[in-house]
Tab-separated table of C-alpha atoms and ligand atoms in Angstrom:
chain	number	residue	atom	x	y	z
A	1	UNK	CA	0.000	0.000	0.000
A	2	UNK	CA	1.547	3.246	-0.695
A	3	UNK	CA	1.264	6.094	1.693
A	4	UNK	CA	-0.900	8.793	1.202
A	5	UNK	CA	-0.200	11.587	2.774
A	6	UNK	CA	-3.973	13.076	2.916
A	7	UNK	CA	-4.665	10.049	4.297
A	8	UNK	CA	-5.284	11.143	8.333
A	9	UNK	CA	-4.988	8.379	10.894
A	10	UNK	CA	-8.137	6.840	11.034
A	11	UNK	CA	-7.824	7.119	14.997
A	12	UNK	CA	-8.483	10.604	16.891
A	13	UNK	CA	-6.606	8.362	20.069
A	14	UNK	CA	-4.309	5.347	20.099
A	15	UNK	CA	-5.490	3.515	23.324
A	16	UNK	CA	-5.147	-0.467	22.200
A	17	UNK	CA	-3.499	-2.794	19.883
A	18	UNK	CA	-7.338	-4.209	18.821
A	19	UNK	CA	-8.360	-0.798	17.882
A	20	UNK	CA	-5.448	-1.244	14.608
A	21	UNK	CA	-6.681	-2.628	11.411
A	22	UNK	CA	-3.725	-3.993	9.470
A	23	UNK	CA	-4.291	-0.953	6.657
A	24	UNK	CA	-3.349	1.434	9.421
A	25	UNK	CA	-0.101	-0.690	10.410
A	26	UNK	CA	1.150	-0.296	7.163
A	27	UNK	CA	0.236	3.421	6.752
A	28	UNK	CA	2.749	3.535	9.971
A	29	UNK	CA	5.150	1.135	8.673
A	30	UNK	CA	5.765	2.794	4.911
A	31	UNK	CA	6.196	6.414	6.636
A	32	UNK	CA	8.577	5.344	8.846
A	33	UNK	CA	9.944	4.028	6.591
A	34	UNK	CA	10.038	7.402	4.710
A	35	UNK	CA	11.211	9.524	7.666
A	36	UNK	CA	13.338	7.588	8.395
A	37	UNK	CA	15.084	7.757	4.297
A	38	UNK	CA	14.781	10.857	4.498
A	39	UNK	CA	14.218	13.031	7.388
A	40	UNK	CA	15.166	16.237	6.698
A	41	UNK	CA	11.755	16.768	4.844
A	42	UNK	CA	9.913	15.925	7.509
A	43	UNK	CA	11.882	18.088	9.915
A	44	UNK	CA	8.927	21.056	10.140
A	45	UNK	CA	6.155	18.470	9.423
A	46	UNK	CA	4.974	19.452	13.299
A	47	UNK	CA	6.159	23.108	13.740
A	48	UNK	CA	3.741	24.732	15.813
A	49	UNK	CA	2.132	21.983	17.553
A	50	UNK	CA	2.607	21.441	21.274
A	51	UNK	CA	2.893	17.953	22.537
A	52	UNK	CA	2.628	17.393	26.424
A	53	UNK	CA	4.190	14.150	27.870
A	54	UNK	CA	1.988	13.218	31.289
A	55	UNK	CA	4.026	10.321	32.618
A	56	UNK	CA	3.317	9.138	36.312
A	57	UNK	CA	5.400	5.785	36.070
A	58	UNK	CA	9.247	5.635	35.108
A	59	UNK	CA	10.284	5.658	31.692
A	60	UNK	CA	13.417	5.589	29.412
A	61	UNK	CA	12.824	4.383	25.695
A	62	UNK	CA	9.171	5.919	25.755
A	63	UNK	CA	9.737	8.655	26.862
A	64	UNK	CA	13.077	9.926	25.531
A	65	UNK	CA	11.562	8.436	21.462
A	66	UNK	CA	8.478	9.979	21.849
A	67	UNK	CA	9.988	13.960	23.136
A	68	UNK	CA	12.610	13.392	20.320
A	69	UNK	CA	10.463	12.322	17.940
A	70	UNK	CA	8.313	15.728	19.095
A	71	UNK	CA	11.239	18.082	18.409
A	72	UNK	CA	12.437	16.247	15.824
A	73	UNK	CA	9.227	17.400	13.770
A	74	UNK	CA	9.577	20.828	14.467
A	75	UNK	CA	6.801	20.567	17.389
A	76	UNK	CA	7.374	22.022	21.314
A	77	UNK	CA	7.574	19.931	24.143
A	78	UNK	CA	5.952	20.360	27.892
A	79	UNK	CA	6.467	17.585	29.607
A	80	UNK	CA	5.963	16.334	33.706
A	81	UNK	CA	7.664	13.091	34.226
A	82	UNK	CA	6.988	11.935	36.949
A	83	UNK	CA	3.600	13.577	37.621
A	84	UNK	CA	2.847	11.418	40.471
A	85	UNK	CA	4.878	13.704	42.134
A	86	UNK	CA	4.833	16.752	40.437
A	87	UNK	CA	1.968	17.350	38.853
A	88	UNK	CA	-1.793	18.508	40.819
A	89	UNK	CA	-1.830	14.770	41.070
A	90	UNK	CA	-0.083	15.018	44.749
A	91	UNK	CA	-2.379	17.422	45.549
A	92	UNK	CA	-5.427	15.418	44.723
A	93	UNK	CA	-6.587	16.642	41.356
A	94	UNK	CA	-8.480	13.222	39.436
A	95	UNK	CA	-6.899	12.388	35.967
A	96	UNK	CA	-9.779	13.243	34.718
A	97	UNK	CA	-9.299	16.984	35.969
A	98	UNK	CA	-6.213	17.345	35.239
A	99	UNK	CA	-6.399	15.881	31.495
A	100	UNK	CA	-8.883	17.950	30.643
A	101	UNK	CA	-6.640	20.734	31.920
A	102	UNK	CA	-3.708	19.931	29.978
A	103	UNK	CA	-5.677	19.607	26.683
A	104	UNK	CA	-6.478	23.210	26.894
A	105	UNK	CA	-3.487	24.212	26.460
A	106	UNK	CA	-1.950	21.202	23.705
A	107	UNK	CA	-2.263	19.445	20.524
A	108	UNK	CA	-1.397	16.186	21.860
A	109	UNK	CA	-1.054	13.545	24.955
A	110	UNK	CA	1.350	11.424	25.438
A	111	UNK	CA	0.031	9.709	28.477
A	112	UNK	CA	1.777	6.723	30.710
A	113	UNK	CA	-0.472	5.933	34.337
A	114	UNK	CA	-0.584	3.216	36.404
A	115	UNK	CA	-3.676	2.759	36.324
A	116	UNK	CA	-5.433	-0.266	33.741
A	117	UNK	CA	-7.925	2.154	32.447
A	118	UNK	CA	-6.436	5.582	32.118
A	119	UNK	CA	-6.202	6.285	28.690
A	120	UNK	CA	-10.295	5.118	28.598
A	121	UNK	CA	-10.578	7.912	31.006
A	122	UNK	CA	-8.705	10.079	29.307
A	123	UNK	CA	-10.110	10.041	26.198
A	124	UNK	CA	-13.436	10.633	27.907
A	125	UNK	CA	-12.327	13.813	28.764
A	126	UNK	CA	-10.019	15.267	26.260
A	127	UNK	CA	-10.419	17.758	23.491
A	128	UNK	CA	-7.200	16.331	22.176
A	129	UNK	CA	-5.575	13.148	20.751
A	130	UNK	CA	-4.491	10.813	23.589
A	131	UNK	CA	-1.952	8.200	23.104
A	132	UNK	CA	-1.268	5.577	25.549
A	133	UNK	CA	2.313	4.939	26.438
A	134	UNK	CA	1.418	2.456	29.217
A	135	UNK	CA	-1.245	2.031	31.210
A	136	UNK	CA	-1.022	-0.190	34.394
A	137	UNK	CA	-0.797	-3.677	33.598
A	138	UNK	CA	-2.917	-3.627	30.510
A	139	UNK	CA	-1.456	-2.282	27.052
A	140	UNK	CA	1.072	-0.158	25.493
A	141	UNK	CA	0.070	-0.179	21.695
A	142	UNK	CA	3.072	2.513	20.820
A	143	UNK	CA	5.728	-0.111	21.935
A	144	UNK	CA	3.467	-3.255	19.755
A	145	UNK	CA	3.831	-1.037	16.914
A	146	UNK	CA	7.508	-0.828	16.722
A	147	UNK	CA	7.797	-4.393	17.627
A	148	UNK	CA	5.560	-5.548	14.526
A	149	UNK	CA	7.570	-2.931	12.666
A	150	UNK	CA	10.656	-4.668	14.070
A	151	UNK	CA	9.252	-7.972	13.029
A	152	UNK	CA	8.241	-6.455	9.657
A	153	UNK	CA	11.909	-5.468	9.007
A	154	UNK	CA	13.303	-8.733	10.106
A	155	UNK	CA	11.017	-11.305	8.121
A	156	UNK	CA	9.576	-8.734	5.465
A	157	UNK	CA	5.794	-9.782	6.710
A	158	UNK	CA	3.800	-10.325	9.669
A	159	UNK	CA	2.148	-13.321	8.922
A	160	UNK	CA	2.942	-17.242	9.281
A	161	UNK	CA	4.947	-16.756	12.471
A	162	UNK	CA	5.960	-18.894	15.695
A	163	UNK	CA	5.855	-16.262	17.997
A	164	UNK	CA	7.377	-17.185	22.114
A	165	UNK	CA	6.611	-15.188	24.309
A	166	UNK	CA	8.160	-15.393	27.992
A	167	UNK	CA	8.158	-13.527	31.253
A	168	UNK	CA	5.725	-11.987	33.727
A	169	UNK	CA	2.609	-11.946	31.449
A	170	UNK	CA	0.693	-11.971	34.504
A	171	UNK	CA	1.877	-8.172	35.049
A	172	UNK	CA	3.554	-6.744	32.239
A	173	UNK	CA	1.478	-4.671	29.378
A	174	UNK	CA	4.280	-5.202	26.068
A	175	UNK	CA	3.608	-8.976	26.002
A	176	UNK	CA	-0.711	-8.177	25.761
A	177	UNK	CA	-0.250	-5.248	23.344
A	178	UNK	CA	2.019	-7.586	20.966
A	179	UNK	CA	-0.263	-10.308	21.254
A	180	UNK	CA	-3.411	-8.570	19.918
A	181	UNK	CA	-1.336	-6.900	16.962
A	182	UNK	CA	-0.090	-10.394	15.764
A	183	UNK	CA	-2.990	-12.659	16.190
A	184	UNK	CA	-4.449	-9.970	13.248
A	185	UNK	CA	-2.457	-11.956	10.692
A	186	UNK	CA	-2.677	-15.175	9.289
A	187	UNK	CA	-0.538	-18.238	10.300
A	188	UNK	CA	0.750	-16.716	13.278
A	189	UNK	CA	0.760	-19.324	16.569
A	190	UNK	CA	1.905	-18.065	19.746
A	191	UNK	CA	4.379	-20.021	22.750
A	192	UNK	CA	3.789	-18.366	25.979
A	193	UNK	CA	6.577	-19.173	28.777
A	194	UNK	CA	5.766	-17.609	32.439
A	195	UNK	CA	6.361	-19.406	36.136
A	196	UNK	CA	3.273	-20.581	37.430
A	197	UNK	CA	2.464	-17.059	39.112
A	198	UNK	CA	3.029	-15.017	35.721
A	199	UNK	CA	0.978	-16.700	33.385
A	200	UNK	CA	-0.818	-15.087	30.664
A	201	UNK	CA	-4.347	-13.212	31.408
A	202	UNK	CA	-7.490	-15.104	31.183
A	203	UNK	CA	-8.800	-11.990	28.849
A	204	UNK	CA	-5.859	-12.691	25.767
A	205	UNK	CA	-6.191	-16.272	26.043
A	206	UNK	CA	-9.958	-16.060	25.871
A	207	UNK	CA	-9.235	-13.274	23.149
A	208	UNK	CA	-7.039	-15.894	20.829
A	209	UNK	CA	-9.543	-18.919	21.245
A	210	UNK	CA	-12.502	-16.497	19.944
A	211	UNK	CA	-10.067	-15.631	17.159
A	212	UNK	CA	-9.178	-19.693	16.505
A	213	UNK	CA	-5.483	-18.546	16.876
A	214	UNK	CA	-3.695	-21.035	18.129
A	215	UNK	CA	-1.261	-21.166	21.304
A	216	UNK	CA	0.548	-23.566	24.089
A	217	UNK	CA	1.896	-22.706	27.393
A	218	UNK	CA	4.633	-23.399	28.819
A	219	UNK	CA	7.383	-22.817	32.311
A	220	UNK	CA	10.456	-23.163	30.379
A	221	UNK	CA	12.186	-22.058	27.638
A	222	UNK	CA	13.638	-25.224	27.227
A	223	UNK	CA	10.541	-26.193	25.459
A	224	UNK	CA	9.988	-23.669	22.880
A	225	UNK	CA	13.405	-22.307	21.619
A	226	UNK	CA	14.109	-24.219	19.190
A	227	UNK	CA	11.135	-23.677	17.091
A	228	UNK	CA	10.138	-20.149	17.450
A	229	UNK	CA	10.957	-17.477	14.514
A	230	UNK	CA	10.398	-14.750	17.687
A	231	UNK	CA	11.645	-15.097	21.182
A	232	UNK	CA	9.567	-11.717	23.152
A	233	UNK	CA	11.507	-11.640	26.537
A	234	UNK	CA	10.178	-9.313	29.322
A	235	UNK	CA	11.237	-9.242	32.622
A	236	UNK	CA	9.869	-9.977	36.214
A	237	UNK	CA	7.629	-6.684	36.692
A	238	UNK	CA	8.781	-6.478	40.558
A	239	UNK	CA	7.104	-3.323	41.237
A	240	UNK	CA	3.816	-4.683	40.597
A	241	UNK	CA	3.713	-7.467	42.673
A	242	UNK	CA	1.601	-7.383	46.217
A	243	UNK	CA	4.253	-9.080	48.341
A	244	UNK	CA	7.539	-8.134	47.495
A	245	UNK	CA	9.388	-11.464	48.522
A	246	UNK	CA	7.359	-13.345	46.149
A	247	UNK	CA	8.461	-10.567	43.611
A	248	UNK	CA	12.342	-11.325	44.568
A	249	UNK	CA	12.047	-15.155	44.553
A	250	UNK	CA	10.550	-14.496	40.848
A	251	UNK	CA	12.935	-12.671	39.660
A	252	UNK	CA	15.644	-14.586	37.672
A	253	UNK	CA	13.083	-17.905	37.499
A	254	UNK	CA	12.938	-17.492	33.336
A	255	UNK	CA	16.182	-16.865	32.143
A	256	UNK	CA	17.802	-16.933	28.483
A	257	UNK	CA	20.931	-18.801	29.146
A	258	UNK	CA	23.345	-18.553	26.156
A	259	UNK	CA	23.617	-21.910	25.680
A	260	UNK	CA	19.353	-22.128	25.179
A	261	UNK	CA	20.126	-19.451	22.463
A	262	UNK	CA	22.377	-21.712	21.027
A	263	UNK	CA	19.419	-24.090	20.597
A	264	UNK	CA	17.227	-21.549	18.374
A	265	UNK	CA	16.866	-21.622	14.956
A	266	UNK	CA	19.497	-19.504	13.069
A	267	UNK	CA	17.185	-17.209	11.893
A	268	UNK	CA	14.949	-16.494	14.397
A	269	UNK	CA	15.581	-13.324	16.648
A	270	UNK	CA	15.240	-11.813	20.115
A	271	UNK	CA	13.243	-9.157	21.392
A	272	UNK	CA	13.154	-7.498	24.340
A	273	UNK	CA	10.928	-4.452	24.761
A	274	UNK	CA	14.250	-3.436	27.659
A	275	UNK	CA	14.164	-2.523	30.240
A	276	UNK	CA	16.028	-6.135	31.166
A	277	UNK	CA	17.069	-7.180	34.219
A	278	UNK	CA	18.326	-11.018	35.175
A	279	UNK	CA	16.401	-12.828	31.969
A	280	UNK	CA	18.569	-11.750	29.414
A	281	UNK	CA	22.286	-11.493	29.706
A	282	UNK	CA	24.955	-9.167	28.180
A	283	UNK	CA	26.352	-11.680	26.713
A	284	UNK	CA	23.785	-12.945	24.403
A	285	UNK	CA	23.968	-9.065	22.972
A	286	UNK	CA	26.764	-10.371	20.749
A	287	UNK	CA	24.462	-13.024	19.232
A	288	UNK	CA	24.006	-13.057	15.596
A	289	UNK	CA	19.935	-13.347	16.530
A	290	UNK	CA	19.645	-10.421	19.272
A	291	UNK	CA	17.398	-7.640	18.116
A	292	UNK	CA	16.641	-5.896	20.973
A	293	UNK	CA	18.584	-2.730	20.642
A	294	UNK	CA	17.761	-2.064	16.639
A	295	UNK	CA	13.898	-2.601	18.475
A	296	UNK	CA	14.340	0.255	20.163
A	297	UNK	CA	16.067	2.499	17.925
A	298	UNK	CA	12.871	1.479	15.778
A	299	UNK	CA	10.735	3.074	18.241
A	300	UNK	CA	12.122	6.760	17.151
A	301	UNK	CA	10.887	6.410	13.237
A	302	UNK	CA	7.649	4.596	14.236
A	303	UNK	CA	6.984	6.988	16.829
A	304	UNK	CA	7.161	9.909	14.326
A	305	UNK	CA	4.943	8.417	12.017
A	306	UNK	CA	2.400	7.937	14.246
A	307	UNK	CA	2.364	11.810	15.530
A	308	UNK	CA	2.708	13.130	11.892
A	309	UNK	CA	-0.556	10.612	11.012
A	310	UNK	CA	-2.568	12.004	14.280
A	311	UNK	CA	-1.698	15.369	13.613
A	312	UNK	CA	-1.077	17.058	10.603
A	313	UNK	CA	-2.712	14.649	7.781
A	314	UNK	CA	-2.801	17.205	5.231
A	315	UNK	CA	0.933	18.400	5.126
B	1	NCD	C1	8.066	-1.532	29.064
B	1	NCD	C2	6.897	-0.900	29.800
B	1	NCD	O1	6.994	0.230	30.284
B	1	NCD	O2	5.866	-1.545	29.822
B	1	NCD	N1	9.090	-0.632	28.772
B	1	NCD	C3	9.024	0.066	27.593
B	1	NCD	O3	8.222	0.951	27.450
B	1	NCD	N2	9.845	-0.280	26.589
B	1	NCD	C4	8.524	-2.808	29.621
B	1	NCD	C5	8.824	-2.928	31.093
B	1	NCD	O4	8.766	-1.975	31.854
B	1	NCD	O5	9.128	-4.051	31.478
């Protein structure tokens, strides 16, 4: 499909991977693409928008691609990371208040909460565009975008793929978001690895059955190296756990030992939406099939074809 550049996202907000229709993925994929030949003529594409980043939960990839994705269309900044402490937030104010506050005075939200449903509630109450860059436990549709785009790059489609996927699905949001991109395409099967007390959610299991996608479970990578095309690694989400013992005696139970890489097929790659902590050591980084670090770099070009497609359609 060739890009279009009066073509406007077909999305006021991004909120969840299910919301995506393929079409849109590659309207994403072909203009980052684009930018990313050739970004000098996209370097004003956003001059004179504002773009606020409201994060309340810690960030490095998200937040650093999406402000430099920002400036590097020509558009301001005005940001509050950490707005669990410095935003009205400590003094009370609702998301809802202050959201509807903030997009007063904005084009755009960039919004990361702990809470499941705060982009819902966002988008209830905001005159702008809201895009979810994390929200509690449940999705993070920015990051499944660059990781299909990732995949894209790797196998040149996004179909007919064994996907693994390992870690604390029980907690983390990259693993759900991921999930309900891929099972769009044909052919794709998916190997879940988690300890007994980080097992996928009832809710994208029940999702894939409805869908007649087809998927096996698992506790250890042993089983399912050697025939996946994608190994998705996330760690042990500590913070989220209730007891934090339990969290520690988790921690380190799933771990990609080099010589399990060593098992995988030779083409086949590994992700890692980072950050990582004990499941993946340095030094698989070496490895001929580690992908984890172009994944992120990804996140930059995908990032600013998303905000050109929500914002200016009609350059
Ligand atoms: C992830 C997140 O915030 O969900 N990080 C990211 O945005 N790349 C993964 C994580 O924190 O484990």
């Amino acid at each position: 499909m060739a890009f279009n550049p009066k073509y406007p996202s077909p999305y006021k907000h991004v909120i969840m991977s299910q919301q995506f229709v393929p079409a849109f993925l590659e309207q994403v994929f072909f203009l980052a693409d684009q930018i990313r030949e050739d970004e000098a003529s996209f370097r004003s594409r956003l001059q004179g928008f504002v773009i606020a980043e409201h994060f309340s939960e810690a960030s490095t990839r998200t937040w650093y691609s999406f402000g430099a994705a920002a400036v590097r269309l020509g558009a301001h900044l005005v940001c509050s990371q950490g707005s669990d402490k410095f935003s009205s937030e400590v003094k009370g104010e609702s998301l809802e208040d202050s959201i509807r506050v903030i997009s007063g005075n904005v084009h755009c939200i960039v919004l990361r909460h702990v809470d499941d449903d705060s982009s819902r509630r966002a988008v209830a109450v905001s005159k702008v565009p809201i895009i979810n860059a994390g929200s509690g436990k449940t999705q993070h549709p920015t990051q499944a975008l660059l990781d299909a785009y990732t995949i894209q790059r790797e196998f040149g489609q996004l179909h007919g793929l064994k996907i693994g996927v390992a870690g604390d699905l029980t907690r983390g949001r990259t693993c759900d978001s991921l999930v309900y991109n891929m099972a769009k395409y044909q052919g794709n099967s998916f190997h879940f690895v988690a300890p007994y007390n980080c097992k996928p959610k009832p809710g994208l299991l029940q999702h894939l059955r409805e869908h007649g996608v087809p998927f096996t479970e698992h506790e250890a990578l042993e089983e399912v190296v050697k025939d996946v095309d994608v190994l998705y690694m996330t760690r042990v989400q500590t913070e989220r756990f209730d007891d934090p013992e339990e969290a520690q005696s988790t921690r380190g139970k799933l771990i990609l030992y080099p010589h399990l890489v060593e098992l995988m097929r030779d083409a086949a790659i590994i992700m890692h939406p980072l950050p990582r902590v004990d499941e993946l050591p340095k030094e698989i980084d070496a490895n001929h099939r580690a992908r984890y670090f172009e994944q992120a770099d990804n996140g930059l070009w995908v990032r600013m074809a998303l905000l050109v497609m929500l914002l200016k359609p009609h350059p």
